[in-house]
PDB file of C-alpha atoms in Angstrom:
ATOM      1  CA  MET A   5      28.999 -12.624 -56.003  1.00 49.00           C
ATOM      2  CA  ASP A   6      28.467  -9.482 -53.987  1.00 49.00           C
ATOM      3  CA  GLU A   7      24.805  -9.374 -55.015  1.00 54.00           C
ATOM      4  CA  GLU A   8      24.294 -12.962 -53.870  1.00 55.00           C
ATOM      5  CA  PHE A   9      25.936 -12.150 -50.523  1.00 47.00           C
ATOM      6  CA  VAL A  10      23.636  -9.146 -50.027  1.00 48.00           C
ATOM      7  CA  LYS A  11      20.569 -11.275 -50.820  1.00 52.00           C
ATOM      8  CA  ILE A  12      21.660 -13.958 -48.339  1.00 53.00           C
ATOM      9  CA  GLU A  13      22.273 -11.277 -45.689  1.00 58.00           C
ATOM     10  CA  LYS A  14      18.787  -9.792 -46.184  1.00 55.00           C
ATOM     11  CA  ILE A  15      17.165 -13.227 -45.959  1.00 55.00           C
ATOM     12  CA  THR A  16      19.094 -13.946 -42.761  1.00 58.00           C
ATOM     13  CA  GLN A  17      17.994 -10.628 -41.206  1.00 59.00           C
ATOM     14  CA  ALA A  18      14.365 -11.298 -42.173  1.00 56.00           C
ATOM     15  CA  GLU A  19      14.510 -14.737 -40.550  1.00 58.00           C
ATOM     16  CA  GLU A  20      15.985 -13.240 -37.374  1.00 58.00           C
ATOM     17  CA  ARG A  21      13.183 -10.661 -37.207  1.00 56.00           C
ATOM     18  CA  SER A  22      10.552 -13.372 -37.593  1.00 56.00           C
ATOM     19  CA  LYS A  23      12.138 -15.404 -34.792  1.00 54.00           C
ATOM     20  CA  ASN A  24      12.486 -12.387 -32.486  1.00 56.00           C
ATOM     21  CA  PRO A  25       9.361 -10.228 -32.861  1.00 54.00           C
ATOM     22  CA  PRO A  26       9.248  -6.760 -31.216  1.00 54.00           C
ATOM     23  CA  SER A  27       9.149  -6.982 -27.406  1.00 56.00           C
ATOM     24  CA  PHE A  28       6.526  -4.272 -26.947  1.00 55.00           C
ATOM     25  CA  SER A  29       2.994  -3.834 -28.175  1.00 58.00           C
ATOM     26  CA  SER A  30       1.723  -1.001 -30.361  1.00 61.00           C
ATOM     27  CA  PRO A  31       0.803   2.405 -28.843  1.00 62.00           C
ATOM     28  CA  THR A  32      -2.248   2.364 -26.569  1.00 65.00           C
ATOM     29  CA  SER A  33      -3.825   5.446 -28.133  1.00 69.00           C
ATOM     30  CA  ALA A  34      -4.001   7.312 -31.425  1.00 74.00           C
ATOM     31  CA  VAL A  35      -3.387  10.672 -29.729  1.00 75.00           C
ATOM     32  CA  SER A  36      -0.274  12.087 -28.067  1.00 80.00           C
ATOM     33  CA  ILE A  37       1.080  10.672 -24.795  1.00 79.00           C
ATOM     34  CA  GLU A  38       0.121  13.730 -22.745  1.00 81.00           C
ATOM     35  CA  GLU A  39      -3.419  13.719 -24.127  1.00 82.00           C
ATOM     36  CA  THR A  40      -3.718   9.995 -23.410  1.00 81.00           C
ATOM     37  CA  ARG A  41      -2.715  10.579 -19.776  1.00 80.00           C
ATOM     38  CA  ILE A  42      -5.262  13.383 -19.342  1.00 83.00           C
ATOM     39  CA  LEU A  43      -8.038  11.315 -20.927  1.00 83.00           C
ATOM     40  CA  THR A  44      -7.142   8.276 -18.824  1.00 82.00           C
ATOM     41  CA  GLU A  45      -7.267  10.281 -15.592  1.00 81.00           C
ATOM     42  CA  PHE A  46     -10.564  11.894 -16.607  1.00 81.00           C
ATOM     43  CA  ASN A  47     -12.138   8.518 -17.466  1.00 83.00           C
ATOM     44  CA  ASN A  48     -10.908   6.953 -14.217  1.00 81.00           C
ATOM     45  CA  GLN A  49     -12.439   9.719 -12.127  1.00 82.00           C
ATOM     46  CA  LYS A  50     -15.676   9.653 -14.126  1.00 84.00           C
ATOM     47  CA  ASN A  51     -15.950   5.882 -13.686  1.00 84.00           C
ATOM     48  CA  LEU A  52     -15.225   6.215  -9.967  1.00 81.00           C
ATOM     49  CA  PHE A  53     -18.079   8.658  -9.390  1.00 82.00           C
ATOM     50  CA  ASN A  54     -20.419   6.578 -11.529  1.00 84.00           C
ATOM     51  CA  VAL A  55     -19.716   3.569  -9.302  1.00 81.00           C
ATOM     52  CA  VAL A  56     -20.135   5.386  -5.974  1.00 79.00           C
ATOM     53  CA  THR A  57     -23.341   7.005  -7.220  1.00 83.00           C
ATOM     54  CA  GLN A  58     -24.820   3.584  -7.929  1.00 82.00           C
ATOM     55  CA  ASP A  59     -23.575   1.944  -4.724  1.00 79.00           C
ATOM     56  CA  GLU A  60     -23.250   4.240  -1.683  1.00 81.00           C
ATOM     57  CA  THR A  61     -21.737   1.453   0.433  1.00 82.00           C
ATOM     58  CA  ARG A  62     -18.589   1.601  -1.716  1.00 83.00           C
ATOM     59  CA  ARG A  63     -18.269   5.395  -1.682  1.00 87.00           C
ATOM     60  CA  LYS A  64     -16.033   5.789   1.356  1.00 89.00           C
ATOM     61  CA  PRO A  65     -13.352   3.135   0.606  1.00 88.00           C
ATOM     62  CA  LEU A  66     -13.190   3.973  -3.117  1.00 88.00           C
ATOM     63  CA  ILE A  67     -12.915   7.734  -2.568  1.00 90.00           C
ATOM     64  CA  LEU A  68     -10.275   7.272   0.149  1.00 91.00           C
ATOM     65  CA  LYS A  69      -8.238   4.916  -2.023  1.00 90.00           C
ATOM     66  CA  GLN A  70      -8.298   7.344  -4.926  1.00 88.00           C
ATOM     67  CA  PHE A  71      -7.305  10.264  -2.685  1.00 91.00           C
ATOM     68  CA  PHE A  72      -4.367   8.365  -1.178  1.00 92.00           C
ATOM     69  CA  LYS A  73      -3.220   7.124  -4.606  1.00 88.00           C
ATOM     70  CA  MET A  74      -3.017  10.747  -5.722  1.00 87.00           C
ATOM     71  CA  LYS A  75      -0.903  11.504  -2.617  1.00 89.00           C
ATOM     72  CA  ARG A  76       1.399   8.461  -2.679  1.00 87.00           C
ATOM     73  CA  ASN A  77       4.648   9.213  -0.761  1.00 88.00           C
ATOM     74  CA  GLN A  78       3.298  12.649   0.184  1.00 90.00           C
ATOM     75  CA  GLU A  79       2.264  14.105   3.546  1.00 92.00           C
ATOM     76  CA  VAL A  80      -1.371  13.740   4.560  1.00 94.00           C
ATOM     77  CA  VAL A  81      -3.430  14.331   7.695  1.00 94.00           C
ATOM     78  CA  VAL A  82      -5.936  11.659   8.676  1.00 95.00           C
ATOM     79  CA  SER A  83      -8.627  12.128  11.298  1.00 93.00           C
ATOM     80  CA  SER A  84      -9.868   8.788  12.604  1.00 92.00           C
ATOM     81  CA  ILE A  85     -12.407   7.667  15.175  1.00 88.00           C
ATOM     82  CA  ILE A  86     -11.232   5.434  18.016  1.00 84.00           C
ATOM     83  CA  GLU A  87     -14.312   5.697  20.209  1.00 77.00           C
ATOM     84  CA  LYS A  88     -17.610   7.509  19.788  1.00 71.00           C
ATOM     85  CA  ASP A  89     -16.321  10.689  21.412  1.00 68.00           C
ATOM     86  CA  ALA A  90     -12.564  10.236  20.839  1.00 76.00           C
ATOM     87  CA  ASN A  91     -10.858  11.209  17.587  1.00 84.00           C
ATOM     88  CA  ILE A  92      -7.174  11.034  16.772  1.00 89.00           C
ATOM     89  CA  THR A  93      -5.276  13.045  14.143  1.00 92.00           C
ATOM     90  CA  THR A  94      -2.352  11.374  12.414  1.00 93.00           C
ATOM     91  CA  GLU A  95       0.126  13.013  10.058  1.00 94.00           C
ATOM     92  CA  GLY A  96       2.526  11.057   7.887  1.00 93.00           C
ATOM     93  CA  LYS A  97       3.555  10.001   4.404  1.00 94.00           C
ATOM     94  CA  VAL A  98       1.362   7.645   2.411  1.00 93.00           C
ATOM     95  CA  ALA A  99       3.360   4.400   2.330  1.00 90.00           C
ATOM     96  CA  THR A 100       0.915   1.591   1.472  1.00 89.00           C
ATOM     97  CA  ILE A 101      -2.576   1.887   0.017  1.00 91.00           C
ATOM     98  CA  GLY A 102      -4.551  -1.231   0.795  1.00 91.00           C
ATOM     99  CA  ARG A 103      -7.956  -2.576  -0.101  1.00 90.00           C
ATOM    100  CA  ASP A 104      -9.376  -1.674   3.308  1.00 92.00           C
ATOM    101  CA  PHE A 105      -6.630   0.341   5.057  1.00 95.00           C
ATOM    102  CA  ILE A 106      -3.929   2.966   4.688  1.00 95.00           C
ATOM    103  CA  MET A 107      -0.431   2.770   6.153  1.00 95.00           C
ATOM    104  CA  LEU A 108       1.330   6.026   6.997  1.00 95.00           C
ATOM    105  CA  THR A 109       4.939   6.531   8.066  1.00 93.00           C
ATOM    106  CA  ASN A 110       6.711   9.306   9.930  1.00 91.00           C
ATOM    107  CA  LEU A 111      10.088   9.669  11.638  1.00 89.00           C
ATOM    108  CA  LYS A 112       8.938   7.663  14.665  1.00 87.00           C
ATOM    109  CA  LYS A 113       6.617   4.901  13.543  1.00 91.00           C
ATOM    110  CA  ARG A 114       4.327   3.189  11.062  1.00 94.00           C
ATOM    111  CA  ILE A 115       0.580   3.549  11.440  1.00 95.00           C
ATOM    112  CA  TRP A 116      -2.180   1.348   9.994  1.00 96.00           C
ATOM    113  CA  ILE A 117      -5.698   2.825   9.863  1.00 96.00           C
ATOM    114  CA  PRO A 118      -8.708   0.929   8.454  1.00 95.00           C
ATOM    115  CA  TYR A 119     -10.886   2.955   6.085  1.00 95.00           C
ATOM    116  CA  THR A 120     -13.883   2.255   8.326  1.00 92.00           C
ATOM    117  CA  ALA A 121     -12.206   4.243  11.117  1.00 93.00           C
ATOM    118  CA  ILE A 122     -11.301   7.268   8.980  1.00 94.00           C
ATOM    119  CA  GLU A 123     -13.493  10.322   9.388  1.00 92.00           C
ATOM    120  CA  ALA A 124     -11.583  12.662   7.046  1.00 92.00           C
ATOM    121  CA  ALA A 125      -8.307  12.892   5.098  1.00 93.00           C
ATOM    122  CA  ASN A 126      -6.546  16.011   3.852  1.00 92.00           C
ATOM    123  CA  ILE A 127      -3.128  17.494   3.099  1.00 89.00           C
ATOM    124  CA  PRO A 128      -1.331  19.517   5.833  1.00 86.00           C
ATOM    125  CA  PHE A 129      -1.687  23.283   5.675  1.00 78.00           C
ATOM    126  CA  GLY A 130       1.069  24.853   3.611  1.00 70.00           C
ATOM    127  CA  PHE A 131       2.013  21.670   1.726  1.00 65.00           C
ATOM    128  CA  PRO A 132       1.774  21.664  -2.085  1.00 62.00           C
ATOM    129  CA  SER A 133      -1.078  19.680  -3.597  1.00 59.00           C
ATOM    130  CA  TYR A 134       0.839  18.570  -6.705  1.00 56.00           C
ATOM    131  CA  SER A 135       2.872  15.410  -7.185  1.00 51.00           C
ATOM    132  CA  ASN A 136       6.658  15.339  -6.858  1.00 49.00           C
ATOM    133  CA  PRO A 137       9.373  13.156  -8.470  1.00 44.00           C
ATOM    134  CA  HIS A 138       9.322  10.794  -5.478  1.00 46.00           C
ATOM    135  CA  GLN A 139       5.659   9.975  -5.968  1.00 47.00           C
ATOM    136  CA  HIS A 140       6.266   7.485  -8.749  1.00 51.00           C
ATOM    137  CA  PHE A 141       8.106   4.196  -8.873  1.00 53.00           C
ATOM    138  CA  ILE A 142      11.279   4.405 -10.972  1.00 56.00           C
ATOM    139  CA  TYR A 143      11.309   1.925 -13.865  1.00 58.00           C
ATOM    140  CA  ASP A 144      14.407   1.189 -15.916  1.00 65.00           C
ATOM    141  CA  ASN A 145      14.090  -0.171 -19.452  1.00 70.00           C
ATOM    142  CA  GLN A 146      14.909  -3.716 -18.391  1.00 79.00           C
ATOM    143  CA  LEU A 147      12.305  -3.718 -15.613  1.00 79.00           C
ATOM    144  CA  GLN A 148       9.721  -2.232 -17.963  1.00 77.00           C
ATOM    145  CA  GLN A 149      10.323  -5.026 -20.451  1.00 80.00           C
ATOM    146  CA  LYS A 150      10.034  -7.681 -17.741  1.00 81.00           C
ATOM    147  CA  LEU A 151       6.748  -6.164 -16.543  1.00 79.00           C
ATOM    148  CA  VAL A 152       5.343  -6.349 -20.059  1.00 80.00           C
ATOM    149  CA  LEU A 153       6.529  -9.867 -20.865  1.00 83.00           C
ATOM    150  CA  GLN A 154       6.666 -11.550 -17.408  1.00 82.00           C
ATOM    151  CA  PHE A 155       4.391  -9.470 -15.194  1.00 82.00           C
ATOM    152  CA  GLY A 156       3.418 -12.035 -12.538  1.00 82.00           C
ATOM    153  CA  LYS A 157       6.893 -13.488 -12.107  1.00 83.00           C
ATOM    154  CA  THR A 158       8.537 -10.050 -11.939  1.00 83.00           C
ATOM    155  CA  VAL A 159       6.092  -8.461  -9.489  1.00 79.00           C
ATOM    156  CA  ALA A 160       6.094 -11.469  -7.146  1.00 79.00           C
ATOM    157  CA  LYS A 161       9.841 -11.051  -6.531  1.00 78.00           C
ATOM    158  CA  LYS A 162       9.645  -7.510  -5.080  1.00 77.00           C
ATOM    159  CA  ASP A 163       7.493  -6.295  -2.181  1.00 72.00           C
ATOM    160  CA  ALA A 164       7.600  -2.734  -3.541  1.00 71.00           C
ATOM    161  CA  LEU A 165       6.070  -3.901  -6.826  1.00 75.00           C
ATOM    162  CA  ILE A 166       3.449  -5.995  -5.037  1.00 74.00           C
ATOM    163  CA  ARG A 167       2.341  -2.917  -3.076  1.00 69.00           C
ATOM    164  CA  GLN A 168       2.381  -0.862  -6.277  1.00 71.00           C
ATOM    165  CA  PHE A 169       0.169  -3.142  -8.363  1.00 74.00           C
ATOM    166  CA  PHE A 170      -1.988  -5.030  -5.857  1.00 75.00           C
ATOM    167  CA  GLU A 171      -4.267  -3.872  -3.060  1.00 78.00           C
ATOM    168  CA  GLU A 172      -3.479  -5.853   0.070  1.00 86.00           C
ATOM    169  CA  SER A 173      -5.990  -6.279   2.855  1.00 91.00           C
ATOM    170  CA  LEU A 174      -5.202  -5.249   6.427  1.00 93.00           C
ATOM    171  CA  ARG A 175      -5.027  -8.946   7.320  1.00 93.00           C
ATOM    172  CA  THR A 176      -2.396  -9.880   4.719  1.00 91.00           C
ATOM    173  CA  ASN A 177      -0.317  -6.763   5.318  1.00 92.00           C
ATOM    174  CA  LEU A 178      -0.134  -7.175   9.094  1.00 93.00           C
ATOM    175  CA  ASN A 179       0.693 -10.849   8.588  1.00 92.00           C
ATOM    176  CA  SER A 180       3.770  -9.829   6.567  1.00 88.00           C
ATOM    177  CA  TRP A 181       5.070  -7.836   9.582  1.00 91.00           C
ATOM    178  CA  GLY A 182       5.410 -10.865  11.856  1.00 90.00           C
ATOM    179  CA  GLY A 183       7.733 -10.206  14.812  1.00 90.00           C
ATOM    180  CA  LEU A 184       7.036  -6.464  14.905  1.00 92.00           C
ATOM    181  CA  TRP A 185       5.989  -4.880  18.225  1.00 92.00           C
ATOM    182  CA  VAL A 186       2.787  -2.877  17.841  1.00 93.00           C
ATOM    183  CA  GLU A 187       0.090  -1.096  19.801  1.00 92.00           C
ATOM    184  CA  VAL A 188      -3.440  -1.949  18.702  1.00 93.00           C
ATOM    185  CA  LYS A 189      -6.442   0.202  19.578  1.00 92.00           C
ATOM    186  CA  THR A 190     -10.026  -0.973  19.411  1.00 91.00           C
ATOM    187  CA  GLY A 191     -13.121   0.936  20.438  1.00 86.00           C
ATOM    188  CA  GLU A 192     -12.755  -0.272  24.036  1.00 85.00           C
ATOM    189  CA  LYS A 193      -9.208  -1.525  24.699  1.00 88.00           C
ATOM    190  CA  ILE A 194      -5.520  -1.023  23.904  1.00 87.00           C
ATOM    191  CA  PHE A 195      -3.281  -4.037  23.274  1.00 90.00           C
ATOM    192  CA  VAL A 196       0.513  -4.184  23.053  1.00 89.00           C
ATOM    193  CA  GLY A 197       2.434  -7.162  21.751  1.00 89.00           C
ATOM    194  CA  LYS A 198       4.504  -8.733  19.011  1.00 91.00           C
ATOM    195  CA  ILE A 199       2.675  -9.722  15.828  1.00 93.00           C
ATOM    196  CA  THR A 200       2.584 -13.500  15.532  1.00 93.00           C
ATOM    197  CA  LYS A 201       0.244 -13.892  12.583  1.00 93.00           C
ATOM    198  CA  THR A 202      -3.226 -13.127  11.336  1.00 94.00           C
ATOM    199  CA  THR A 203      -6.068 -15.516  10.633  1.00 92.00           C
ATOM    200  CA  LYS A 204      -9.120 -14.825   8.498  1.00 91.00           C
ATOM    201  CA  LYS A 205     -10.789 -13.019  11.389  1.00 92.00           C
ATOM    202  CA  GLU A 206      -8.142 -12.208  14.033  1.00 94.00           C
ATOM    203  CA  LEU A 207      -4.802 -10.544  14.666  1.00 95.00           C
ATOM    204  CA  ILE A 208      -2.703 -12.581  17.104  1.00 94.00           C
ATOM    205  CA  LEU A 209      -0.205 -10.804  19.376  1.00 93.00           C
ATOM    206  CA  HIS A 210       2.313 -12.422  21.704  1.00 89.00           C
ATOM    207  CA  MET A 211       3.665 -10.995  24.984  1.00 82.00           C
ATOM    208  CA  PHE A 212       5.126 -12.734  28.049  1.00 77.00           C
ATOM    209  CA  LYS A 213       4.127 -16.162  26.764  1.00 79.00           C
ATOM    210  CA  THR A 214       0.579 -14.824  26.572  1.00 85.00           C
ATOM    211  CA  GLU A 215      -1.369 -14.876  23.333  1.00 89.00           C
ATOM    212  CA  LYS A 216      -3.869 -12.130  22.598  1.00 90.00           C
ATOM    213  CA  LYS A 217      -6.454 -12.485  19.832  1.00 93.00           C
ATOM    214  CA  ILE A 218      -8.015  -9.316  18.427  1.00 94.00           C
ATOM    215  CA  SER A 219     -10.881  -9.333  15.950  1.00 94.00           C
ATOM    216  CA  LEU A 220      -9.810  -7.615  12.733  1.00 94.00           C
ATOM    217  CA  ASN A 221     -13.233  -5.967  12.488  1.00 93.00           C
ATOM    218  CA  GLU A 222     -12.674  -4.251  15.848  1.00 93.00           C
ATOM    219  CA  ILE A 223      -9.273  -2.732  15.012  1.00 94.00           C
ATOM    220  CA  ARG A 224      -9.385   1.052  14.780  1.00 94.00           C
ATOM    221  CA  TYR A 225      -5.676   1.935  14.868  1.00 94.00           C
ATOM    222  CA  VAL A 226      -2.344   0.077  14.794  1.00 95.00           C
ATOM    223  CA  SER A 227       1.085   1.640  15.297  1.00 94.00           C
ATOM    224  CA  THR A 228       4.625   0.453  15.915  1.00 93.00           C
ATOM    225  CA  VAL A 229       5.904   0.954  19.456  1.00 87.00           C
ATOM    226  CA  GLY A 230       9.094   2.842  20.330  1.00 73.00           C
ATOM    227  CA  LEU A 231      11.643   1.439  22.768  1.00 65.00           C
ATOM    228  CA  PHE A 232      10.650   3.577  25.777  1.00 57.00           C
ATOM    229  CA  PRO A 233       6.853   3.106  25.417  1.00 61.00           C
ATOM    230  CA  LEU A 234       7.458  -0.608  24.848  1.00 61.00           C
ATOM    231  CA  TRP A 235       9.374  -1.104  28.098  1.00 60.00           C
ATOM    232  CA  SER A 236       6.854   1.070  29.919  1.00 64.00           C
ATOM    233  CA  ASN A 237       4.031  -1.223  28.757  1.00 61.00           C
ATOM    234  CA  ILE A 238       6.034  -4.327  29.618  1.00 60.00           C
ATOM    235  CA  LEU A 239       6.667  -2.989  33.132  1.00 62.00           C
ATOM    236  CA  LYS A 240       2.976  -2.177  33.613  1.00 63.00           C
ATOM    237  CA  SER A 241       1.992  -5.642  32.456  1.00 59.00           C
ATOM    238  CA  TYR A 242       4.502  -7.235  34.828  1.00 56.00           C
ATOM    239  CA  LEU A 243       3.287  -5.171  37.802  1.00 57.00           C
ATOM    240  CA  ASN A 244      -0.315  -6.047  36.998  1.00 60.00           C
ATOM    241  CA  LYS A 245       0.590  -9.731  37.100  1.00 56.00           C
ATOM    242  CA  LEU A 246       2.232  -9.265  40.510  1.00 56.00           C
ATOM    243  CA  ASP A 247      -0.898  -7.525  41.824  1.00 58.00           C
ATOM    244  CA  ILE A 248      -3.062 -10.394  40.602  1.00 51.00           C
ATOM    245  CA  LYS A 249      -0.870 -12.903  42.406  1.00 49.00           C
TER     246      LYS A 249
END
């Protein structure tokens, strides 16, 4: 009787295993985990330089993206060109790495800089050049399983995961910050206003019932505006309107 019970139990367990197969795939490499990581990084860098060697037009954005990915959530210094003879140096933590822009953050504001406006990027003097524990996104076992089995559905629910796995464009990222007051610099002018939305070609700001349209291709620098600078700009705009009248 006991033998029959054991046989039935084994059959039941086998059926359960067939109904519920393992949730995770087999290992991605035949070598150790640390060796796999080193080989993966080496291959990625080798492929990157092969691409930029074949197509020089892609060199700048690809190299900048790779540099910023290596410095995610770390301090960097970016030198960008606003006008032909006017450069600006910005220091901050790498927050978002986009397809055609980088967003930095510091204690005062957020800054968006298109790759086309960047002249050079480096780490501040005296800062370590290695990664730290805050560089990586923290995954628990449940989240890891959801990413493997339901990647699209899981990532779409969290902005942090979207930024981690997908490269947004400057247009889509600015559009997600609707209602934020910003200062936008082009090669010739400076605009201040609240982000309304972006179209395929323009960033639309709103201020004093006035709509300002800025070509995305002309944007060299975007930053959030503090309370005092904001009211100062509002006062200037109001006085300019009085002068016109």
